[in-house]
Amino acid sequence: MQSPLFAHAEQQTQERYSVQNPQLLRVALEGHDDVLARKGAMVAYQGLIEFDAEYQSQGNQRARAHTGEGLDLMRCHGQGTVYFANLAQYIHVVDVDQDGLTVDSSYVLAMDSSLTHQVIAVDSQYGISGSGKYQLNITGRGKVALMTSGQPLMLQVTPERYVNADADAIVAWSNGLRVQMQAQTHSSGVWRRRGNTGEGWELSFMGQGYALVQPSEMLPPQNAVIGQGGRAQFGLGQQGARGQNQGNVWS
């Protein structure tokens, strides 16, 4: 049998993490270093691999209940190779070192089990309850695979050059940056877009590091709710894209 499909064969490599094509990740397991992946993200595997639901600590469970931010993970262990993907999102492998990484949990596909993560809050410029943003702080040494809608842009932040990014387009940033959430509006209308510009909340980054943005202001629709008439809800509110991005508020 002949077909152009055979041009998309597996790429052999010695790397633990390898992007087989822009939207498919291959992870090699050797029996000792497990990988944690988004539940349901496995599309294929070879060898003797087992998949188990990952236990969440009580602290992570409480943070998830209060903020809506967190990860539903499965632990993959054994000997062989596993292939991960999620809704044809673009995949990027990042080395996490002592500086750490802050990321929206919606964009995490997989990571080494040696890494730890906890929920942190990004404060609002106005100090308004619930108007901040919750993210995951990933620390340790290892690799994490991130997803983006389209090819992203990596922006360098220096003391002389700070960066502002739309809160719905930001994917991740280095932990060493000073970050503040702000909007060019008055406090009574912080949830409304600024006039007719279509712009709303933004994050301001200062210091030394980088910020990763995607060419989309919508989250991947893995948590989309299908409403009446079969239309997915991507608007404002708890079940829309903005609500999923912001999470719930601390009580």
PDB file of C-alpha atoms in Angstrom:
ATOM      1  CA  MET A   1       0.000   0.000   0.000  1.00  0.00           C
ATOM      2  CA  GLN A   2       1.258   3.444  -0.881  1.00  0.00           C
ATOM      3  CA  SER A   3       0.078   6.804   0.397  1.00  0.00           C
ATOM      4  CA  PRO A   4       1.434  10.248   1.307  1.00  0.00           C
ATOM      5  CA  LEU A   5       0.338   9.339   4.840  1.00  0.00           C
ATOM      6  CA  PHE A   6       3.518   7.278   5.241  1.00  0.00           C
ATOM      7  CA  ALA A   7       5.510  10.513   5.164  1.00  0.00           C
ATOM      8  CA  HIS A   8       4.163  11.127   8.675  1.00  0.00           C
ATOM      9  CA  ALA A   9       5.909   8.124  10.222  1.00  0.00           C
ATOM     10  CA  GLU A  10       7.322   8.177  13.760  1.00  0.00           C
ATOM     11  CA  GLN A  11      10.559  10.114  14.172  1.00  0.00           C
ATOM     12  CA  GLN A  12      13.141   8.085  16.073  1.00  0.00           C
ATOM     13  CA  THR A  13      15.105  10.072  18.650  1.00  0.00           C
ATOM     14  CA  GLN A  14      16.998   9.597  21.909  1.00  0.00           C
ATOM     15  CA  GLU A  15      15.285  12.594  23.481  1.00  0.00           C
ATOM     16  CA  ARG A  16      12.837  11.925  26.301  1.00  0.00           C
ATOM     17  CA  TYR A  17      10.420  14.567  24.959  1.00  0.00           C
ATOM     18  CA  SER A  18      10.142  15.067  21.212  1.00  0.00           C
ATOM     19  CA  VAL A  19       7.567  16.959  19.170  1.00  0.00           C
ATOM     20  CA  GLN A  20       6.754  14.514  16.362  1.00  0.00           C
ATOM     21  CA  ASN A  21       4.857  17.198  14.486  1.00  0.00           C
ATOM     22  CA  PRO A  22       3.660  20.605  15.697  1.00  0.00           C
ATOM     23  CA  GLN A  23       0.606  19.031  17.346  1.00  0.00           C
ATOM     24  CA  LEU A  24       1.830  15.647  18.605  1.00  0.00           C
ATOM     25  CA  LEU A  25       4.214  14.922  21.497  1.00  0.00           C
ATOM     26  CA  ARG A  26       6.232  11.737  22.000  1.00  0.00           C
ATOM     27  CA  VAL A  27       7.537  10.911  25.496  1.00  0.00           C
ATOM     28  CA  ALA A  28       9.921   8.016  26.163  1.00  0.00           C
ATOM     29  CA  LEU A  29       9.515   6.205  29.495  1.00  0.00           C
ATOM     30  CA  GLU A  30      12.293   4.051  30.886  1.00  0.00           C
ATOM     31  CA  GLY A  31      10.687   2.603  33.990  1.00  0.00           C
ATOM     32  CA  HIS A  32      11.873   5.100  36.622  1.00  0.00           C
ATOM     33  CA  ASP A  33      10.915   8.683  35.702  1.00  0.00           C
ATOM     34  CA  ASP A  34       7.122   8.936  35.387  1.00  0.00           C
ATOM     35  CA  VAL A  35       5.369  11.589  33.358  1.00  0.00           C
ATOM     36  CA  LEU A  36       2.213  13.423  34.410  1.00  0.00           C
ATOM     37  CA  ALA A  37      -0.189  14.238  31.577  1.00  0.00           C
ATOM     38  CA  ARG A  38      -3.569  15.868  31.140  1.00  0.00           C
ATOM     39  CA  LYS A  39      -6.304  13.280  31.575  1.00  0.00           C
ATOM     40  CA  GLY A  40      -7.408  11.848  28.246  1.00  0.00           C
ATOM     41  CA  ALA A  41      -4.443  13.301  26.318  1.00  0.00           C
ATOM     42  CA  MET A  42      -2.942   9.921  25.331  1.00  0.00           C
ATOM     43  CA  VAL A  43      -3.551   9.150  21.662  1.00  0.00           C
ATOM     44  CA  ALA A  44      -1.261   6.089  21.310  1.00  0.00           C
ATOM     45  CA  TYR A  45       1.497   4.183  23.092  1.00  0.00           C
ATOM     46  CA  GLN A  46       4.014   1.386  22.570  1.00  0.00           C
ATOM     47  CA  GLY A  47       5.452  -0.946  25.183  1.00  0.00           C
ATOM     48  CA  LEU A  48       4.338  -1.763  28.726  1.00  0.00           C
ATOM     49  CA  ILE A  49       2.754   1.464  29.939  1.00  0.00           C
ATOM     50  CA  GLU A  50       0.257   1.909  32.774  1.00  0.00           C
ATOM     51  CA  PHE A  51      -2.012   4.905  33.352  1.00  0.00           C
ATOM     52  CA  ASP A  52      -3.298   5.878  36.785  1.00  0.00           C
ATOM     53  CA  ALA A  53      -5.227   8.881  38.073  1.00  0.00           C
ATOM     54  CA  GLU A  54      -2.854  11.240  39.888  1.00  0.00           C
ATOM     55  CA  TYR A  55      -3.572  11.912  43.542  1.00  0.00           C
ATOM     56  CA  GLN A  56      -4.260  15.545  44.451  1.00  0.00           C
ATOM     57  CA  SER A  57      -3.123  16.810  47.837  1.00  0.00           C
ATOM     58  CA  GLN A  58      -5.695  18.426  50.105  1.00  0.00           C
ATOM     59  CA  GLY A  59      -4.013  21.787  49.537  1.00  0.00           C
ATOM     60  CA  ASN A  60      -4.367  21.450  45.771  1.00  0.00           C
ATOM     61  CA  GLN A  61      -7.975  20.307  46.160  1.00  0.00           C
ATOM     62  CA  ARG A  62      -8.843  23.330  48.289  1.00  0.00           C
ATOM     63  CA  ALA A  63      -7.101  25.700  45.871  1.00  0.00           C
ATOM     64  CA  ARG A  64      -8.955  24.116  42.942  1.00  0.00           C
ATOM     65  CA  ALA A  65     -12.295  24.495  44.736  1.00  0.00           C
ATOM     66  CA  HIS A  66     -11.680  28.183  45.524  1.00  0.00           C
ATOM     67  CA  THR A  67     -10.032  29.344  42.309  1.00  0.00           C
ATOM     68  CA  GLY A  68     -11.002  26.961  39.535  1.00  0.00           C
ATOM     69  CA  GLU A  69      -7.275  26.692  38.725  1.00  0.00           C
ATOM     70  CA  GLY A  70      -5.629  23.275  38.792  1.00  0.00           C
ATOM     71  CA  LEU A  71      -4.686  20.225  36.791  1.00  0.00           C
ATOM     72  CA  ASP A  72      -6.577  16.985  36.157  1.00  0.00           C
ATOM     73  CA  LEU A  73      -3.615  14.665  35.668  1.00  0.00           C
ATOM     74  CA  MET A  74      -2.882  11.027  35.024  1.00  0.00           C
ATOM     75  CA  ARG A  75       0.406   9.331  35.910  1.00  0.00           C
ATOM     76  CA  CYS A  76       2.057   7.385  33.084  1.00  0.00           C
ATOM     77  CA  HIS A  77       4.711   4.848  34.056  1.00  0.00           C
ATOM     78  CA  GLY A  78       6.382   1.807  32.600  1.00  0.00           C
ATOM     79  CA  GLN A  79       8.714   1.116  29.700  1.00  0.00           C
ATOM     80  CA  GLY A  80       7.945   2.349  26.210  1.00  0.00           C
ATOM     81  CA  THR A  81       6.746   5.465  24.412  1.00  0.00           C
ATOM     82  CA  VAL A  82       3.553   7.479  24.806  1.00  0.00           C
ATOM     83  CA  TYR A  83       2.034   9.950  22.354  1.00  0.00           C
ATOM     84  CA  PHE A  84       0.036  12.925  23.628  1.00  0.00           C
ATOM     85  CA  ALA A  85      -2.141  15.523  21.904  1.00  0.00           C
ATOM     86  CA  ASN A  86      -5.121  17.724  22.719  1.00  0.00           C
ATOM     87  CA  LEU A  87      -7.505  19.151  20.111  1.00  0.00           C
ATOM     88  CA  ALA A  88      -4.664  19.647  17.608  1.00  0.00           C
ATOM     89  CA  GLN A  89      -3.142  22.390  19.773  1.00  0.00           C
ATOM     90  CA  TYR A  90       0.456  23.407  18.996  1.00  0.00           C
ATOM     91  CA  ILE A  91       2.911  21.816  21.444  1.00  0.00           C
ATOM     92  CA  HIS A  92       6.095  23.321  22.894  1.00  0.00           C
ATOM     93  CA  VAL A  93       8.563  21.692  25.311  1.00  0.00           C
ATOM     94  CA  VAL A  94      10.060  23.955  27.983  1.00  0.00           C
ATOM     95  CA  ASP A  95      12.972  23.188  30.315  1.00  0.00           C
ATOM     96  CA  VAL A  96      12.107  24.315  33.836  1.00  0.00           C
ATOM     97  CA  ASP A  97      15.122  25.213  35.976  1.00  0.00           C
ATOM     98  CA  GLN A  98      15.651  27.006  39.270  1.00  0.00           C
ATOM     99  CA  ASP A  99      13.852  30.104  37.939  1.00  0.00           C
ATOM    100  CA  GLY A 100      10.564  28.213  37.631  1.00  0.00           C
ATOM    101  CA  LEU A 101       7.581  28.850  35.370  1.00  0.00           C
ATOM    102  CA  THR A 102       4.131  30.354  35.864  1.00  0.00           C
ATOM    103  CA  VAL A 103       1.450  29.042  33.506  1.00  0.00           C
ATOM    104  CA  ASP A 104      -2.295  28.902  33.005  1.00  0.00           C
ATOM    105  CA  SER A 105      -3.273  25.283  33.736  1.00  0.00           C
ATOM    106  CA  SER A 106      -5.408  25.183  30.571  1.00  0.00           C
ATOM    107  CA  TYR A 107      -2.211  25.165  28.515  1.00  0.00           C
ATOM    108  CA  VAL A 108      -0.363  22.294  30.247  1.00  0.00           C
ATOM    109  CA  LEU A 109      -0.248  19.014  28.300  1.00  0.00           C
ATOM    110  CA  ALA A 110       2.378  16.985  30.206  1.00  0.00           C
ATOM    111  CA  MET A 111       5.305  17.369  32.599  1.00  0.00           C
ATOM    112  CA  ASP A 112       7.915  15.408  34.491  1.00  0.00           C
ATOM    113  CA  SER A 113       6.724  13.984  37.804  1.00  0.00           C
ATOM    114  CA  SER A 114       9.800  15.561  39.457  1.00  0.00           C
ATOM    115  CA  LEU A 115       8.207  19.008  39.043  1.00  0.00           C
ATOM    116  CA  THR A 116       5.863  20.458  41.647  1.00  0.00           C
ATOM    117  CA  HIS A 117       2.983  22.902  41.099  1.00  0.00           C
ATOM    118  CA  GLN A 118       0.799  25.106  43.244  1.00  0.00           C
ATOM    119  CA  VAL A 119      -1.873  27.745  42.651  1.00  0.00           C
ATOM    120  CA  ILE A 120      -0.858  31.393  43.031  1.00  0.00           C
ATOM    121  CA  ALA A 121      -2.800  34.647  42.630  1.00  0.00           C
ATOM    122  CA  VAL A 122      -1.936  37.602  40.402  1.00  0.00           C
ATOM    123  CA  ASP A 123      -3.162  40.744  42.132  1.00  0.00           C
ATOM    124  CA  SER A 124      -5.392  43.278  40.451  1.00  0.00           C
ATOM    125  CA  GLN A 125      -4.206  46.869  40.101  1.00  0.00           C
ATOM    126  CA  TYR A 126      -7.439  47.974  41.753  1.00  0.00           C
ATOM    127  CA  GLY A 127      -7.475  45.524  44.658  1.00  0.00           C
ATOM    128  CA  ILE A 128     -11.027  44.503  43.748  1.00  0.00           C
ATOM    129  CA  SER A 129     -12.059  41.155  45.193  1.00  0.00           C
ATOM    130  CA  GLY A 130     -12.176  38.485  42.514  1.00  0.00           C
ATOM    131  CA  SER A 131     -10.699  40.634  39.765  1.00  0.00           C
ATOM    132  CA  GLY A 132      -7.272  39.004  39.922  1.00  0.00           C
ATOM    133  CA  LYS A 133      -6.078  35.960  37.990  1.00  0.00           C
ATOM    134  CA  TYR A 134      -5.023  32.535  39.307  1.00  0.00           C
ATOM    135  CA  GLN A 135      -2.151  30.606  37.750  1.00  0.00           C
ATOM    136  CA  LEU A 136       0.017  27.565  38.381  1.00  0.00           C
ATOM    137  CA  ASN A 137       3.543  28.030  39.700  1.00  0.00           C
ATOM    138  CA  ILE A 138       5.739  25.152  38.470  1.00  0.00           C
ATOM    139  CA  THR A 139       9.083  24.634  40.198  1.00  0.00           C
ATOM    140  CA  GLY A 140      11.908  22.105  40.235  1.00  0.00           C
ATOM    141  CA  ARG A 141      13.979  20.721  37.395  1.00  0.00           C
ATOM    142  CA  GLY A 142      12.405  18.973  34.449  1.00  0.00           C
ATOM    143  CA  LYS A 143      10.395  19.436  31.295  1.00  0.00           C
ATOM    144  CA  VAL A 144       6.847  20.628  30.738  1.00  0.00           C
ATOM    145  CA  ALA A 145       4.926  20.485  27.468  1.00  0.00           C
ATOM    146  CA  LEU A 146       2.705  23.509  26.845  1.00  0.00           C
ATOM    147  CA  MET A 147      -0.100  23.976  24.308  1.00  0.00           C
ATOM    148  CA  THR A 148      -1.035  27.081  22.340  1.00  0.00           C
ATOM    149  CA  SER A 149      -3.713  28.015  19.841  1.00  0.00           C
ATOM    150  CA  GLY A 150      -1.495  28.759  16.864  1.00  0.00           C
ATOM    151  CA  GLN A 151       2.231  29.508  16.892  1.00  0.00           C
ATOM    152  CA  PRO A 152       3.152  31.653  19.925  1.00  0.00           C
ATOM    153  CA  LEU A 153       5.401  34.651  20.421  1.00  0.00           C
ATOM    154  CA  MET A 154       8.139  34.726  23.078  1.00  0.00           C
ATOM    155  CA  LEU A 155       8.678  38.260  24.400  1.00  0.00           C
ATOM    156  CA  GLN A 156      11.828  39.149  26.328  1.00  0.00           C
ATOM    157  CA  VAL A 157      11.322  41.328  29.404  1.00  0.00           C
ATOM    158  CA  THR A 158      14.179  43.489  30.705  1.00  0.00           C
ATOM    159  CA  PRO A 159      14.416  46.232  33.332  1.00  0.00           C
ATOM    160  CA  GLU A 160      14.481  48.727  30.466  1.00  0.00           C
ATOM    161  CA  ARG A 161      11.675  47.080  28.485  1.00  0.00           C
ATOM    162  CA  TYR A 162       8.516  45.894  30.212  1.00  0.00           C
ATOM    163  CA  VAL A 163       5.738  44.012  28.412  1.00  0.00           C
ATOM    164  CA  ASN A 164       1.940  44.236  28.595  1.00  0.00           C
ATOM    165  CA  ALA A 165      -0.145  41.307  27.365  1.00  0.00           C
ATOM    166  CA  ASP A 166      -3.834  40.557  27.065  1.00  0.00           C
ATOM    167  CA  ALA A 167      -4.859  38.387  30.027  1.00  0.00           C
ATOM    168  CA  ASP A 168      -6.682  36.010  27.664  1.00  0.00           C
ATOM    169  CA  ALA A 169      -3.671  35.596  25.338  1.00  0.00           C
ATOM    170  CA  ILE A 170      -0.899  35.066  27.901  1.00  0.00           C
ATOM    171  CA  VAL A 171       0.194  31.425  28.262  1.00  0.00           C
ATOM    172  CA  ALA A 172       3.185  31.461  30.621  1.00  0.00           C
ATOM    173  CA  TRP A 173       6.017  33.552  32.029  1.00  0.00           C
ATOM    174  CA  SER A 174       9.205  33.118  34.042  1.00  0.00           C
ATOM    175  CA  ASN A 175       8.763  33.258  37.810  1.00  0.00           C
ATOM    176  CA  GLY A 176      11.295  36.041  38.363  1.00  0.00           C
ATOM    177  CA  LEU A 177       9.070  38.683  36.784  1.00  0.00           C
ATOM    178  CA  ARG A 178       6.958  41.171  38.726  1.00  0.00           C
ATOM    179  CA  VAL A 179       3.399  40.894  37.454  1.00  0.00           C
ATOM    180  CA  GLN A 180       0.307  43.034  37.922  1.00  0.00           C
ATOM    181  CA  MET A 181      -3.151  42.719  36.441  1.00  0.00           C
ATOM    182  CA  GLN A 182      -4.685  45.954  35.255  1.00  0.00           C
ATOM    183  CA  ALA A 183      -7.353  47.455  33.015  1.00  0.00           C
ATOM    184  CA  GLN A 184      -7.723  50.893  31.455  1.00  0.00           C
ATOM    185  CA  THR A 185     -11.142  51.492  32.982  1.00  0.00           C
ATOM    186  CA  HIS A 186     -12.763  52.633  36.225  1.00  0.00           C
ATOM    187  CA  SER A 187     -13.584  50.175  38.984  1.00  0.00           C
ATOM    188  CA  SER A 188     -17.339  50.084  38.371  1.00  0.00           C
ATOM    189  CA  GLY A 189     -16.800  48.635  34.901  1.00  0.00           C
ATOM    190  CA  VAL A 190     -13.788  46.353  35.285  1.00  0.00           C
ATOM    191  CA  TRP A 191     -15.576  43.407  33.685  1.00  0.00           C
ATOM    192  CA  ARG A 192     -16.530  45.417  30.598  1.00  0.00           C
ATOM    193  CA  ARG A 193     -14.321  45.908  27.562  1.00  0.00           C
ATOM    194  CA  ARG A 194     -12.712  49.334  27.241  1.00  0.00           C
ATOM    195  CA  GLY A 195     -15.125  51.364  25.167  1.00  0.00           C
ATOM    196  CA  ASN A 196     -15.170  50.191  21.563  1.00  0.00           C
ATOM    197  CA  THR A 197     -11.533  48.967  21.496  1.00  0.00           C
ATOM    198  CA  GLY A 198     -12.398  45.361  22.351  1.00  0.00           C
ATOM    199  CA  GLU A 199      -9.605  45.244  24.941  1.00  0.00           C
ATOM    200  CA  GLY A 200     -10.069  44.380  28.606  1.00  0.00           C
ATOM    201  CA  TRP A 201      -7.771  42.998  31.304  1.00  0.00           C
ATOM    202  CA  GLU A 202      -4.034  42.944  30.705  1.00  0.00           C
ATOM    203  CA  LEU A 203      -0.975  41.729  32.580  1.00  0.00           C
ATOM    204  CA  SER A 204       2.038  43.975  33.019  1.00  0.00           C
ATOM    205  CA  PHE A 205       5.448  42.236  33.284  1.00  0.00           C
ATOM    206  CA  MET A 206       8.543  43.914  34.725  1.00  0.00           C
ATOM    207  CA  GLY A 207      12.026  42.678  35.576  1.00  0.00           C
ATOM    208  CA  GLN A 208      14.187  40.125  33.756  1.00  0.00           C
ATOM    209  CA  GLY A 209      12.700  37.125  31.978  1.00  0.00           C
ATOM    210  CA  TYR A 210      10.215  36.202  29.274  1.00  0.00           C
ATOM    211  CA  ALA A 211       6.474  36.070  28.598  1.00  0.00           C
ATOM    212  CA  LEU A 212       4.811  33.677  26.159  1.00  0.00           C
ATOM    213  CA  VAL A 213       1.670  34.802  24.310  1.00  0.00           C
ATOM    214  CA  GLN A 214      -0.472  32.982  21.749  1.00  0.00           C
ATOM    215  CA  PRO A 215      -2.224  34.460  18.694  1.00  0.00           C
ATOM    216  CA  SER A 216      -5.630  33.872  20.240  1.00  0.00           C
ATOM    217  CA  GLU A 217      -7.654  35.319  23.101  1.00  0.00           C
ATOM    218  CA  MET A 218      -9.666  32.153  23.576  1.00  0.00           C
ATOM    219  CA  LEU A 219      -8.802  29.163  25.718  1.00  0.00           C
ATOM    220  CA  PRO A 220      -8.591  25.703  24.180  1.00  0.00           C
ATOM    221  CA  PRO A 221     -12.223  24.489  24.228  1.00  0.00           C
ATOM    222  CA  GLN A 222     -11.593  21.305  26.228  1.00  0.00           C
ATOM    223  CA  ASN A 223     -13.962  22.549  28.959  1.00  0.00           C
ATOM    224  CA  ALA A 224     -16.506  24.205  26.694  1.00  0.00           C
ATOM    225  CA  VAL A 225     -20.153  23.808  27.672  1.00  0.00           C
ATOM    226  CA  ILE A 226     -22.575  23.066  24.869  1.00  0.00           C
ATOM    227  CA  GLY A 227     -25.730  25.115  25.377  1.00  0.00           C
ATOM    228  CA  GLN A 228     -29.056  25.284  23.613  1.00  0.00           C
ATOM    229  CA  GLY A 229     -28.897  24.765  19.882  1.00  0.00           C
ATOM    230  CA  GLY A 230     -25.525  22.976  20.223  1.00  0.00           C
ATOM    231  CA  ARG A 231     -23.502  26.190  20.440  1.00  0.00           C
ATOM    232  CA  ALA A 232     -20.423  26.192  22.643  1.00  0.00           C
ATOM    233  CA  GLN A 233     -20.261  28.929  25.248  1.00  0.00           C
ATOM    234  CA  PHE A 234     -17.049  30.927  24.904  1.00  0.00           C
ATOM    235  CA  GLY A 235     -18.217  34.259  26.319  1.00  0.00           C
ATOM    236  CA  LEU A 236     -18.173  35.899  29.734  1.00  0.00           C
ATOM    237  CA  GLY A 237     -19.294  34.079  32.849  1.00  0.00           C
ATOM    238  CA  GLN A 238     -18.154  31.073  34.843  1.00  0.00           C
ATOM    239  CA  GLN A 239     -18.723  28.589  32.019  1.00  0.00           C
ATOM    240  CA  GLY A 240     -17.412  30.814  29.239  1.00  0.00           C
ATOM    241  CA  ALA A 241     -13.813  31.322  28.162  1.00  0.00           C
ATOM    242  CA  ARG A 242     -13.348  34.342  30.413  1.00  0.00           C
ATOM    243  CA  GLY A 243     -14.803  32.543  33.415  1.00  0.00           C
ATOM    244  CA  GLN A 244     -12.585  29.506  32.815  1.00  0.00           C
ATOM    245  CA  ASN A 245      -9.527  31.716  32.467  1.00  0.00           C
ATOM    246  CA  GLN A 246     -10.144  33.786  35.581  1.00  0.00           C
ATOM    247  CA  GLY A 247     -11.404  30.990  37.816  1.00  0.00           C
ATOM    248  CA  ASN A 248     -13.684  31.539  40.777  1.00  0.00           C
ATOM    249  CA  VAL A 249     -12.850  33.907  43.615  1.00  0.00           C
ATOM    250  CA  TRP A 250     -11.623  33.289  47.103  1.00  0.00           C
ATOM    251  CA  SER A 251     -14.448  33.347  49.628  1.00  0.00           C
TER     252      SER A 251
END
